[in-house]
Coordinates of C-alpha atoms in Angstrom, one line a residue:
Chain A
M1 CA 120.3 76.2 46.1
P2 CA 118.7 76.8 49.4
A3 CA 114.9 76.8 49.6
F4 CA 113.3 79.9 50.9
K5 CA 109.5 79.8 51.5
L6 CA 108.4 82.5 49.2
T7 CA 106.1 82.7 46.2
P8 CA 108.3 82.1 43.2
R9 CA 108.7 84.9 40.7
L10 CA 109.9 83.0 37.7
V11 CA 111.4 84.8 34.8
T12 CA 112.7 82.5 32.1
V13 CA 115.8 84.1 30.6
G14 CA 117.8 83.2 27.5
G15 CA 121.4 84.1 26.9
A16 CA 121.9 84.4 23.2
Q17 CA 125.6 83.8 22.7
L18 CA 126.8 84.8 19.2
G19 CA 129.6 83.2 17.3
P20 CA 131.9 85.6 15.5
I21 CA 130.8 88.5 13.4
Q22 CA 133.3 89.1 10.7
R23 CA 134.1 92.7 9.6
A24 CA 132.4 92.4 6.3
E25 CA 129.2 91.1 7.8
K26 CA 126.2 93.5 7.3
R27 CA 124.0 94.5 10.2
E28 CA 121.0 93.0 8.4
A29 CA 122.6 89.6 8.4
V30 CA 123.5 89.9 12.1
V31 CA 120.0 90.9 12.9
E32 CA 118.7 87.8 11.2
R33 CA 120.9 85.7 13.5
L34 CA 119.6 87.6 16.5
I35 CA 116.0 87.0 15.4
A36 CA 116.7 83.3 15.0
L37 CA 117.9 83.2 18.6
L38 CA 115.0 85.2 19.7
R39 CA 112.6 82.7 18.1
E40 CA 114.4 79.8 19.8
G41 CA 114.0 81.7 23.1
H42 CA 110.3 82.0 22.4
R43 CA 110.0 78.3 21.8
K44 CA 111.8 77.7 25.1
G45 CA 109.6 80.0 27.0
C46 CA 111.9 83.0 27.5
R47 CA 110.5 86.3 28.6
I48 CA 113.9 88.0 28.2
V49 CA 116.8 87.3 25.9
V50 CA 120.2 88.8 26.5
F51 CA 122.5 89.5 23.5
P52 CA 126.2 90.3 23.7
E53 CA 128.1 93.6 23.9
L54 CA 128.5 95.3 20.5
A55 CA 126.1 92.7 19.1
L56 CA 125.5 94.3 15.7
T57 CA 129.1 94.4 14.3
T58 CA 132.5 92.8 14.7
F59 CA 134.5 93.9 17.8
F60 CA 136.0 96.9 16.0
P61 CA 138.3 98.3 18.8
R62 CA 140.8 95.6 17.8
W63 CA 141.8 97.9 14.9
F64 CA 143.5 101.3 14.9
M65 CA 141.6 103.4 12.5
P66 CA 143.0 106.9 12.1
D67 CA 139.9 108.1 10.2
W68 CA 137.0 108.7 12.5
K69 CA 134.6 108.4 9.6
E70 CA 135.7 104.8 9.3
V71 CA 135.3 104.3 13.1
E72 CA 131.8 105.7 13.0
T73 CA 130.6 103.2 10.5
F74 CA 130.4 100.8 13.4
F75 CA 128.2 103.2 15.4
E76 CA 124.4 103.5 15.6
R77 CA 123.0 107.0 15.3
E78 CA 119.5 105.9 16.2
M79 CA 118.1 103.0 18.1
P80 CA 116.2 101.3 16.7
N81 CA 117.3 102.1 13.1
K82 CA 116.3 100.5 9.9
A83 CA 118.6 97.6 10.1
V84 CA 117.6 96.7 13.7
Q85 CA 113.9 97.4 13.4
P86 CA 113.1 93.8 12.5
L87 CA 114.5 92.6 15.8
F88 CA 112.3 95.1 17.7
D89 CA 109.3 94.1 15.7
E90 CA 109.8 90.4 16.2
A91 CA 110.5 90.8 19.9
K92 CA 107.3 92.8 20.3
R93 CA 105.3 90.2 18.4
L94 CA 106.7 87.4 20.5
K95 CA 106.4 89.5 23.7
I96 CA 110.0 89.0 24.6
G97 CA 112.1 91.7 26.2
F98 CA 115.8 91.9 25.4
Y99 CA 119.2 93.4 26.3
L100 CA 121.2 94.6 23.3
G101 CA 124.7 96.0 23.2
Y102 CA 125.8 98.4 20.5
A103 CA 128.1 101.4 19.8
E104 CA 126.1 104.6 20.3
L105 CA 126.8 107.9 18.5
T106 CA 124.7 110.6 20.1
A107 CA 123.2 113.5 18.2
D108 CA 125.8 115.8 19.8
G109 CA 128.7 113.6 18.7
H110 CA 129.5 111.5 21.8
H111 CA 130.6 107.9 21.5
F112 CA 129.5 105.3 24.0
N113 CA 129.6 101.5 24.4
T114 CA 126.0 101.1 25.2
A115 CA 123.3 98.5 26.1
I116 CA 119.6 99.0 26.2
L117 CA 116.8 97.1 27.9
V118 CA 113.7 96.6 25.8
D119 CA 110.7 95.3 27.7
D120 CA 108.2 92.7 26.5
T121 CA 105.9 95.3 25.1
G122 CA 108.7 96.6 22.8
K123 CA 109.5 99.8 24.8
I124 CA 113.1 100.8 25.6
V125 CA 113.0 101.0 29.3
G126 CA 116.6 101.4 30.2
K127 CA 119.9 102.5 28.8
Y128 CA 123.4 101.8 30.2
R129 CA 126.7 103.2 29.0
K130 CA 129.8 101.2 29.8
V131 CA 131.7 102.7 32.7
H132 CA 134.9 100.6 32.9
L133 CA 136.5 100.9 29.5
P134 CA 139.5 98.5 29.2
G135 CA 142.4 98.8 26.9
H136 CA 144.3 101.8 25.7
S137 CA 143.8 105.0 23.7
E138 CA 146.8 105.1 21.4
N139 CA 147.8 102.8 18.6
E140 CA 150.3 100.2 20.0
P141 CA 151.5 98.5 16.8
E142 CA 153.6 96.0 18.7
R143 CA 150.5 94.3 19.9
P144 CA 149.1 91.4 17.8
F145 CA 145.8 93.3 17.9
Q146 CA 144.6 96.5 19.5
H147 CA 142.1 97.0 22.3
L148 CA 141.2 100.7 21.7
E149 CA 138.1 101.1 23.7
K150 CA 139.6 104.0 25.5
R151 CA 140.1 105.7 22.2
Y152 CA 136.7 105.1 20.6
F153 CA 134.4 105.4 23.6
E154 CA 133.9 107.9 26.4
P155 CA 133.3 106.4 29.8
G156 CA 129.6 106.0 30.5
D157 CA 127.9 108.9 32.1
L158 CA 124.7 107.3 33.4
G159 CA 126.1 105.4 36.4
F160 CA 124.6 102.0 37.3
P161 CA 120.9 102.5 37.4
V162 CA 118.3 99.7 37.8
W163 CA 114.8 99.5 36.4
R164 CA 111.6 97.8 37.6
S165 CA 110.5 95.8 34.5
M166 CA 109.2 92.4 33.6
G167 CA 108.5 91.4 37.2
G168 CA 111.8 92.3 38.8
I169 CA 114.6 94.8 39.4
M170 CA 116.8 94.8 36.4
G171 CA 120.4 95.9 36.0
M172 CA 122.8 96.1 33.2
C173 CA 126.5 96.4 32.7
I174 CA 129.0 95.6 29.9
C175 CA 132.0 93.3 29.6
N176 CA 134.9 94.6 31.7
D177 CA 132.4 96.2 34.2
R178 CA 131.9 92.6 35.4
R179 CA 135.4 92.4 36.8
W180 CA 134.8 95.4 39.1
P181 CA 133.0 94.7 42.4
E182 CA 131.8 98.3 42.5
T183 CA 129.5 97.5 39.5
Y184 CA 127.6 94.8 41.3
R185 CA 127.5 96.7 44.6
V186 CA 126.1 99.9 43.3
M187 CA 123.3 97.9 41.7
G188 CA 123.0 95.7 44.8
L189 CA 122.4 98.8 46.9
Q190 CA 119.4 99.4 44.6
G191 CA 118.1 95.9 45.1
V192 CA 119.1 94.4 41.7
E193 CA 117.6 90.9 41.1
L194 CA 118.7 90.2 37.5
L195 CA 121.9 91.7 36.2
M196 CA 122.4 91.3 32.4
L197 CA 125.7 91.8 30.6
G198 CA 127.3 91.1 27.3
Y199 CA 131.0 90.7 26.6
N200 CA 133.7 90.3 24.0
T201 CA 136.8 88.9 25.7
P202 CA 139.8 87.9 23.6
A203 CA 141.3 84.5 24.6
I204 CA 144.7 86.1 24.5
N205 CA 145.9 89.0 26.6
A206 CA 147.6 91.0 23.8
W207 CA 149.5 93.3 26.3
A208 CA 151.0 90.3 28.1
M209 CA 152.1 88.7 24.8
V210 CA 154.3 91.7 24.1
H211 CA 155.3 93.0 27.5
S212 CA 155.4 90.0 29.8
A213 CA 154.8 86.4 28.8
P214 CA 151.7 84.8 27.4
E215 CA 148.9 84.7 30.0
P216 CA 147.7 81.1 30.4
E217 CA 144.4 80.9 28.4
H218 CA 142.6 78.9 31.0
L219 CA 142.8 81.9 33.3
R220 CA 140.8 84.0 31.0
Q221 CA 137.7 81.8 31.5
F222 CA 138.4 81.3 35.2
H223 CA 138.5 85.1 35.7
N224 CA 135.4 85.6 33.6
H225 CA 133.4 83.3 35.8
V226 CA 134.9 83.9 39.3
V227 CA 134.2 87.6 39.3
M228 CA 130.6 87.0 38.3
Q229 CA 130.0 84.2 40.7
A230 CA 131.3 86.3 43.5
G231 CA 129.3 89.4 42.4
A232 CA 126.1 87.4 42.2
Y233 CA 126.6 85.8 45.6
Q234 CA 127.8 89.0 47.3
N235 CA 124.7 90.9 46.1
S236 CA 122.3 87.9 45.9
T237 CA 121.3 88.6 42.3
W238 CA 121.0 86.6 39.2
V239 CA 123.6 87.3 36.6
V240 CA 123.2 86.6 32.9
A241 CA 126.4 87.0 31.0
V242 CA 126.5 86.5 27.2
A243 CA 129.6 86.4 25.0
K244 CA 130.4 87.0 21.5
A245 CA 132.7 84.0 20.9
G246 CA 134.8 82.1 18.5
I247 CA 137.4 83.2 15.9
E248 CA 136.5 86.6 14.8
E249 CA 138.9 88.1 12.2
D250 CA 141.9 86.1 13.5
C251 CA 141.1 87.0 17.1
S252 CA 139.8 84.2 19.3
L253 CA 137.0 85.3 21.7
I254 CA 136.2 83.2 24.8
G255 CA 132.7 81.9 25.1
G256 CA 131.6 80.8 28.5
S257 CA 128.2 82.5 28.4
C258 CA 126.4 81.6 31.6
I259 CA 123.5 82.2 33.9
I260 CA 124.5 82.4 37.6
A261 CA 122.1 82.1 40.5
P262 CA 122.0 84.4 43.5
T263 CA 124.0 81.7 45.4
G264 CA 126.9 82.2 42.9
E265 CA 126.2 78.8 41.3
M266 CA 126.3 78.5 37.6
V267 CA 123.0 77.0 36.4
A268 CA 123.5 77.3 32.7
L269 CA 126.7 77.4 30.6
A270 CA 127.2 77.6 26.8
R271 CA 128.7 74.5 25.4
G272 CA 130.4 76.1 22.4
V273 CA 131.7 79.2 20.7
D274 CA 129.0 79.8 18.1
D275 CA 125.4 81.1 18.0
E276 CA 123.8 79.3 21.0
L277 CA 121.0 80.0 23.3
I278 CA 121.3 79.0 27.0
V279 CA 118.2 79.2 29.1
A280 CA 117.3 79.2 32.8
D281 CA 114.2 79.7 34.9
C282 CA 115.4 82.5 37.1
D283 CA 113.3 82.6 40.2
L284 CA 113.8 86.2 41.3
A285 CA 112.3 85.3 44.8
L286 CA 115.5 83.4 45.5
C287 CA 117.3 86.7 45.7
K288 CA 115.6 87.5 49.0
Y289 CA 117.4 84.8 51.0
G290 CA 120.9 86.3 50.7
K291 CA 119.6 89.9 50.7
D292 CA 117.8 89.2 54.1
T293 CA 120.6 87.2 55.8
I294 CA 124.3 87.2 55.2
F295 CA 124.1 90.1 52.8
N296 CA 121.6 92.1 54.7
F297 CA 123.5 95.3 53.9
D298 CA 121.6 97.4 56.4
K299 CA 122.6 95.2 59.3
H300 CA 126.2 94.5 58.2
R301 CA 127.8 97.1 56.0
R302 CA 130.0 99.7 57.7
I303 CA 130.2 102.6 55.3
E304 CA 132.4 104.6 57.8
H305 CA 135.3 102.4 56.7
Y306 CA 134.6 102.4 52.9
G307 CA 135.4 106.0 52.2
L308 CA 138.5 105.3 50.0
I309 CA 136.4 103.4 47.5
S310 CA 134.6 106.5 46.3
S311 CA 137.1 109.2 47.2
Q312 CA 140.4 107.7 45.8
T313 CA 140.8 106.5 42.2
G314 CA 144.3 105.0 42.2
V315 CA 146.6 103.2 44.7
I316 CA 148.3 105.2 47.4
E317 CA 150.9 103.0 49.1
P318 CA 152.0 103.5 52.7
P319 CA 155.3 105.4 53.0
M320 CA 158.5 103.4 52.8
Chain B
M1 CA 150.3 82.0 36.7
P2 CA 151.6 84.6 34.2
A3 CA 155.3 85.3 34.3
F4 CA 156.2 89.0 34.7
K5 CA 159.8 89.9 34.4
L6 CA 160.5 91.3 37.9
T7 CA 162.9 90.4 40.6
P8 CA 161.0 87.9 42.8
R9 CA 160.2 89.0 46.3
L10 CA 159.6 85.6 47.9
V11 CA 157.9 85.4 51.3
T12 CA 157.2 81.8 52.3
V13 CA 154.0 81.8 54.2
G14 CA 152.4 79.1 56.4
G15 CA 148.7 78.8 57.1
A16 CA 148.3 77.1 60.5
Q17 CA 144.9 75.6 60.4
L18 CA 143.6 74.5 63.8
G19 CA 141.4 71.6 64.6
P20 CA 138.7 72.2 67.2
I21 CA 139.4 73.9 70.6
Q22 CA 136.9 72.5 73.1
R23 CA 135.5 74.8 75.7
A24 CA 137.4 73.3 78.5
E25 CA 140.7 73.5 76.8
K26 CA 143.2 75.9 78.5
R27 CA 145.0 78.7 76.6
E28 CA 148.3 77.1 77.6
A29 CA 147.4 73.9 75.8
V30 CA 146.3 75.8 72.7
V31 CA 149.5 77.8 72.7
E32 CA 151.4 74.5 72.7
R33 CA 149.6 73.6 69.5
L34 CA 150.3 76.9 68.0
I35 CA 154.0 76.5 68.8
A36 CA 154.1 73.1 67.3
L37 CA 152.7 74.5 64.0
L38 CA 155.2 77.4 64.2
R39 CA 158.1 75.0 64.5
E40 CA 156.8 73.1 61.5
G41 CA 156.6 76.4 59.7
H42 CA 160.2 77.0 60.6
R43 CA 161.3 73.6 59.2
K44 CA 159.5 74.4 56.0
G45 CA 161.1 77.8 55.6
C46 CA 158.2 80.1 56.6
R47 CA 158.8 83.7 57.3
I48 CA 155.2 84.3 58.4
V49 CA 152.7 81.9 59.9
V50 CA 148.9 82.8 59.9
F51 CA 146.8 81.5 62.8
P52 CA 142.9 81.5 62.8
E53 CA 140.4 83.9 64.2
L54 CA 139.9 83.7 68.0
A55 CA 142.8 81.2 67.9
L56 CA 143.2 80.9 71.7
T57 CA 139.8 79.6 72.7
T58 CA 136.7 77.8 71.5
F59 CA 134.4 79.9 69.3
F60 CA 132.4 81.2 72.2
P61 CA 129.8 83.3 70.3
R62 CA 127.9 80.1 69.8
W63 CA 126.6 80.3 73.3
F64 CA 124.3 82.8 74.9
M65 CA 125.9 83.8 78.2
P66 CA 123.8 86.3 80.2
D67 CA 126.7 86.9 82.6
W68 CA 129.3 89.2 81.0
K69 CA 131.8 87.9 83.6
E70 CA 131.6 84.5 81.9
V71 CA 131.8 86.1 78.4
E72 CA 135.0 87.9 79.4
T73 CA 136.8 84.8 80.4
F74 CA 137.2 84.3 76.7
F75 CA 138.9 87.7 76.2
E76 CA 142.5 88.9 76.5
R77 CA 143.2 92.0 78.6
E78 CA 146.8 92.2 77.4
M79 CA 148.7 90.9 74.4
P80 CA 150.9 89.2 74.9
N81 CA 149.9 87.9 78.3
K82 CA 151.3 85.1 80.4
A83 CA 149.6 82.3 78.5
V84 CA 150.6 83.6 75.1
Q85 CA 154.1 84.8 75.9
P86 CA 155.7 81.4 75.0
L87 CA 154.4 81.8 71.4
F88 CA 155.9 85.3 71.1
D89 CA 159.2 84.0 72.5
E90 CA 159.4 81.0 70.2
A91 CA 158.4 83.1 67.1
K92 CA 161.1 85.6 67.9
R93 CA 163.7 82.9 68.4
L94 CA 162.7 81.3 65.1
K95 CA 162.5 84.7 63.4
I96 CA 159.0 84.1 62.2
G97 CA 156.3 86.7 62.0
F98 CA 152.7 85.7 62.7
Y99 CA 149.0 86.8 62.5
L100 CA 147.0 85.9 65.5
G101 CA 143.3 86.3 66.1
Y102 CA 141.9 86.7 69.6
A103 CA 139.1 88.4 71.6
E104 CA 140.3 91.8 72.8
L105 CA 139.1 93.5 76.0
T106 CA 140.5 97.0 76.1
A107 CA 141.5 98.8 79.3
D108 CA 138.5 101.0 79.0
G109 CA 136.1 98.1 78.6
H110 CA 135.6 97.7 74.8
H111 CA 135.3 94.3 73.2
F112 CA 136.7 93.6 69.8
N113 CA 137.3 90.6 67.6
T114 CA 140.9 91.3 66.9
A115 CA 144.0 90.2 65.0
I116 CA 147.6 91.3 65.4
L117 CA 150.5 91.1 63.0
V118 CA 153.8 90.4 64.8
D119 CA 156.9 90.8 62.6
D120 CA 159.9 88.5 62.5
T121 CA 161.7 90.5 65.2
G122 CA 158.8 89.9 67.7
K123 CA 157.4 93.3 67.4
I124 CA 153.6 93.9 67.1
V125 CA 153.4 96.0 64.0
G126 CA 149.7 96.0 63.3
K127 CA 146.3 95.5 64.9
Y128 CA 143.0 95.0 63.1
R129 CA 139.6 94.8 64.6
K130 CA 136.8 93.0 62.7
V131 CA 134.6 95.4 60.9
H132 CA 131.9 93.0 59.5
L133 CA 130.4 91.2 62.5
P134 CA 128.0 88.5 61.4
G135 CA 125.2 87.0 63.3
H136 CA 122.9 88.6 65.8
S137 CA 122.8 90.3 69.2
E138 CA 119.9 88.7 71.1
N139 CA 119.5 85.1 72.2
E140 CA 117.6 83.1 69.6
P141 CA 116.9 79.8 71.4
E142 CA 115.2 78.3 68.4
R143 CA 118.6 78.1 66.7
P144 CA 120.6 74.9 67.1
F145 CA 123.5 77.2 68.2
Q146 CA 124.0 80.9 68.5
H147 CA 126.1 83.3 66.5
L148 CA 126.3 86.2 68.9
E149 CA 129.2 88.2 67.5
K150 CA 127.0 91.2 67.3
R151 CA 126.4 90.9 71.1
Y152 CA 129.9 90.2 72.3
F153 CA 131.9 92.5 70.0
E154 CA 131.7 96.1 68.8
P155 CA 132.4 96.7 65.1
G156 CA 136.1 97.4 64.5
D157 CA 137.1 101.0 64.8
L158 CA 140.4 100.9 63.0
G159 CA 139.3 100.6 59.4
F160 CA 141.4 98.5 57.0
P161 CA 145.0 99.7 57.4
V162 CA 148.0 98.1 55.7
W163 CA 151.5 97.8 57.0
R164 CA 154.9 97.7 55.3
S165 CA 156.6 94.7 57.0
M166 CA 158.6 91.7 56.2
G167 CA 159.3 92.7 52.6
G168 CA 155.8 93.6 51.5
I169 CA 152.6 95.5 52.1
M170 CA 150.6 93.5 54.6
G171 CA 146.8 93.6 55.3
M172 CA 144.5 91.8 57.7
C173 CA 140.9 91.0 58.0
I174 CA 138.8 88.5 59.9
C175 CA 136.3 85.8 58.8
N176 CA 133.1 87.4 57.6
D177 CA 135.1 90.4 56.3
R178 CA 136.3 88.2 53.5
R179 CA 132.7 88.0 52.0
W180 CA 132.6 91.8 51.5
P181 CA 134.4 93.2 48.4
E182 CA 134.8 96.5 50.3
T183 CA 137.4 94.8 52.6
Y184 CA 139.7 93.9 49.8
R185 CA 139.2 97.1 47.8
V186 CA 140.0 99.4 50.7
M187 CA 143.3 97.5 51.2
G188 CA 143.8 97.2 47.4
L189 CA 143.7 101.0 47.2
Q190 CA 146.6 101.0 49.6
G191 CA 148.6 98.5 47.5
V192 CA 148.1 95.4 49.7
E193 CA 150.2 92.4 48.6
L194 CA 149.6 89.8 51.3
L195 CA 146.2 89.8 52.9
M196 CA 145.9 87.5 56.0
L197 CA 142.7 86.3 57.6
G198 CA 141.5 83.8 60.1
Y199 CA 138.0 82.3 60.2
N200 CA 135.6 80.1 62.1
T201 CA 132.8 79.1 59.8
P202 CA 130.1 76.7 60.8
A203 CA 129.3 74.0 58.3
I204 CA 125.6 74.6 59.0
N205 CA 123.7 77.9 58.6
A206 CA 121.8 77.9 61.9
W207 CA 119.4 80.6 60.8
A208 CA 118.5 78.7 57.7
M209 CA 117.9 75.5 59.7
V210 CA 115.1 77.2 61.6
H211 CA 113.7 79.9 59.3
S212 CA 114.1 78.5 55.8
A213 CA 115.4 75.1 54.8
P214 CA 118.9 73.6 55.4
E215 CA 121.5 75.4 53.3
P216 CA 123.4 72.8 51.2
E217 CA 126.7 72.2 53.0
H218 CA 128.8 72.3 49.8
L219 CA 127.8 75.9 49.3
R220 CA 129.6 76.9 52.5
Q221 CA 133.0 75.9 51.1
F222 CA 132.2 77.2 47.7
H223 CA 131.3 80.6 49.1
N224 CA 134.3 80.6 51.4
H225 CA 136.6 80.2 48.4
V226 CA 134.8 82.1 45.6
V227 CA 134.8 85.4 47.5
M228 CA 138.5 85.2 48.3
Q229 CA 139.5 84.1 44.8
A230 CA 137.6 87.1 43.4
G231 CA 139.0 89.4 46.0
A232 CA 142.6 88.3 45.3
Y233 CA 142.2 88.6 41.6
Q234 CA 140.3 91.9 41.7
N235 CA 143.1 93.5 43.8
S236 CA 146.0 91.4 42.6
T237 CA 147.0 90.4 46.0
W238 CA 148.0 87.1 47.8
V239 CA 145.3 86.0 50.3
V240 CA 146.1 83.6 53.1
A241 CA 143.0 82.3 54.8
V242 CA 143.2 80.0 57.8
A243 CA 140.3 78.2 59.5
K244 CA 139.6 76.7 62.8
A245 CA 138.0 73.5 61.7
G246 CA 136.4 70.2 62.7
I247 CA 133.9 69.3 65.3
E248 CA 134.1 71.9 68.1
E249 CA 131.5 71.3 70.9
D250 CA 129.0 69.6 68.6
C251 CA 129.4 72.4 66.0
S252 CA 131.1 71.4 62.7
L253 CA 133.4 74.1 61.4
I254 CA 134.5 74.0 57.8
G255 CA 138.2 73.8 57.0
G256 CA 139.3 74.8 53.6
S257 CA 142.3 76.9 54.7
C258 CA 144.0 78.1 51.6
I259 CA 146.6 80.3 50.0
I260 CA 145.4 82.2 46.9
A261 CA 147.7 83.8 44.3
P262 CA 147.1 87.3 42.9
T263 CA 145.6 85.5 39.8
G264 CA 142.9 84.1 42.1
E265 CA 144.3 80.6 41.7
M266 CA 144.4 78.5 44.8
V267 CA 148.0 77.3 45.3
A268 CA 147.7 75.5 48.6
L269 CA 144.7 73.9 50.3
A270 CA 144.3 72.1 53.6
R271 CA 143.5 68.5 53.2
G272 CA 141.7 68.0 56.5
V273 CA 139.9 69.6 59.5
D274 CA 142.6 69.2 62.2
D275 CA 145.8 71.0 63.1
E276 CA 147.6 71.3 59.7
L277 CA 150.1 73.6 58.2
I278 CA 149.8 74.6 54.5
V279 CA 152.7 76.4 52.9
A280 CA 153.3 78.5 49.8
D281 CA 156.2 80.5 48.4
C282 CA 154.4 83.8 47.9
D283 CA 156.2 85.9 45.4
L284 CA 155.0 89.4 46.2
A285 CA 156.4 90.6 42.8
L286 CA 153.6 88.7 41.1
C287 CA 151.1 91.3 42.4
K288 CA 152.5 93.9 40.1
Y289 CA 151.1 92.2 36.9
G290 CA 147.5 92.7 37.8
K291 CA 148.0 96.0 39.6
D292 CA 149.7 97.5 36.5
T293 CA 147.3 96.1 33.8
I294 CA 143.7 95.0 34.1
F295 CA 143.4 96.3 37.6
N296 CA 145.4 99.5 37.2
F297 CA 143.0 101.4 39.4
D298 CA 144.3 104.8 38.4
K299 CA 143.5 104.1 34.7
H300 CA 140.2 102.3 35.0
R301 CA 138.3 103.1 38.2
R302 CA 135.5 105.7 37.9
I303 CA 134.8 106.9 41.4
E304 CA 132.2 109.4 40.2
H305 CA 129.8 106.4 39.9
Y306 CA 130.7 104.7 43.2
G307 CA 129.2 107.2 45.6
L308 CA 126.4 104.9 46.9
I309 CA 129.0 102.4 48.2
S310 CA 130.2 104.7 50.9
S311 CA 127.2 106.9 51.3
Q312 CA 124.3 104.4 51.7
T313 CA 124.4 101.5 54.1
G314 CA 121.3 99.5 53.1
V315 CA 119.3 98.8 50.0
I316 CA 117.0 101.5 48.6
E317 CA 114.9 99.9 45.8
P318 CA 113.5 102.0 43.0
P319 CA 109.9 103.1 43.5
M320 CA 107.1 100.7 42.5

């Protein structure tokens, strides 16, 4: 990493990868695992710990459930609630902030794939709702497993805000959002310095299994990392990406949780696919180098040529 | 690469990396080198050959020249002109299309860093003018060398168009454009299948040498590749990237010319930093897999949250 003569702004961050959560596992048991990782983070000096997407339950969009009552057993009506309160209490006691992904059911009946940022005083300072929902909305029984995020969730309605908290400018996104350069850029335009995200990524592309040919598994991890390394570099931000991993109900989830520097270099990487904490001393001052030079947006961006990005959703090919 | 049951649309593409062009080297001698690479491309079955940025001269923005008459000796007033005509003639004879970068001086006195696409019948079918000009506009004598693109060129005024030609949807950009995800995305929204670009990238970050600390050289190549691999994957397009390389007038230019598949995988890579042709059979049908699935823009993009990208040039941080 290039040196840049600035006062360091060190934030030690932990990425709390989770091994599988089986369908029968109770929230209380999961919260115990989260607390164990939080305590490990405390021993290792973390000020922030990042948990995965939908960290309180199994990844339920893999099943078609015709009964919404059943679907909603995977949602949280309040945050914190009784099952999760011990995590909030322990984090506050340890003075550790955290990112937590969960399925949110609002008082007026909306369903979102949500993440919150809790600061090191125990206050919920930010909420993000997943914008880029992958998958499909109807049951496709020919698939080995479903990916029904487009059925069970509405697209996030909060945009990509950032928050000043715990010494830096914090951003959040969730899973598939990381594949979209727009995600990083909208936060980059707000000066993001530490972008946190959780993910649940199957090792197998179920669509391809049926409709095409098996997608080589090594590409799944390559794609996971390459988009985040580019996004970090192109916006000169830290990225902390945390997986739910391992064999969850016959579905293999990739691990590969990592912490990426503003240069795009990976400085920490999970070694396995089980509960595991990765840690890095994220110097937020390092973001300034890229933001002031090659990615000085004010000097170099040419928005007069970017109009299509925000005015046109799909592809319009040139005429034949 | 994943299989996808479609009729292949093979376009064999050559990337004609150039070793250095010293300042005293005449255009006629350079054109001879281009023709030699074109003939090699013909022997290897190429339908298109991609040459670097500013492929007819040395990379002159490394010098501050107070006299615009001197600067303009590096520009082309017509394309083709007498010096370049033999390249056009030979390409037409061999039925090979090509991408060529050069400094363009328009009849009404505008200066652009330009690339053209010539099809396999010898017709100029597309012109692109570099949008993202890096570097600076005033002489900075403390640097070991200058990067005065912002002085000698105006930002491109043609946007990021694509062209149907030679069996596919073709796009162009130049050098620093490749670091900006907006470049790929605007062309991706028009269905680009083969994105061609030339570059001249110093192995040393001259700004960092003076104002910060030397930037590790390995990062230059990593950044070169990571942005293109992400851009290819995120838009499911082939990317053909061609360097001017080697020690040019005491300035070391990175090579690393490469051809990247729509999966983001690098399928060809230059081995050295001299004149060298890399070749790949680019099956444009492979673009369809990503464009129809994970990057089906119409299904997944949420432009209501992308407004900042085209409405705000620089960073606006949240209030303290």
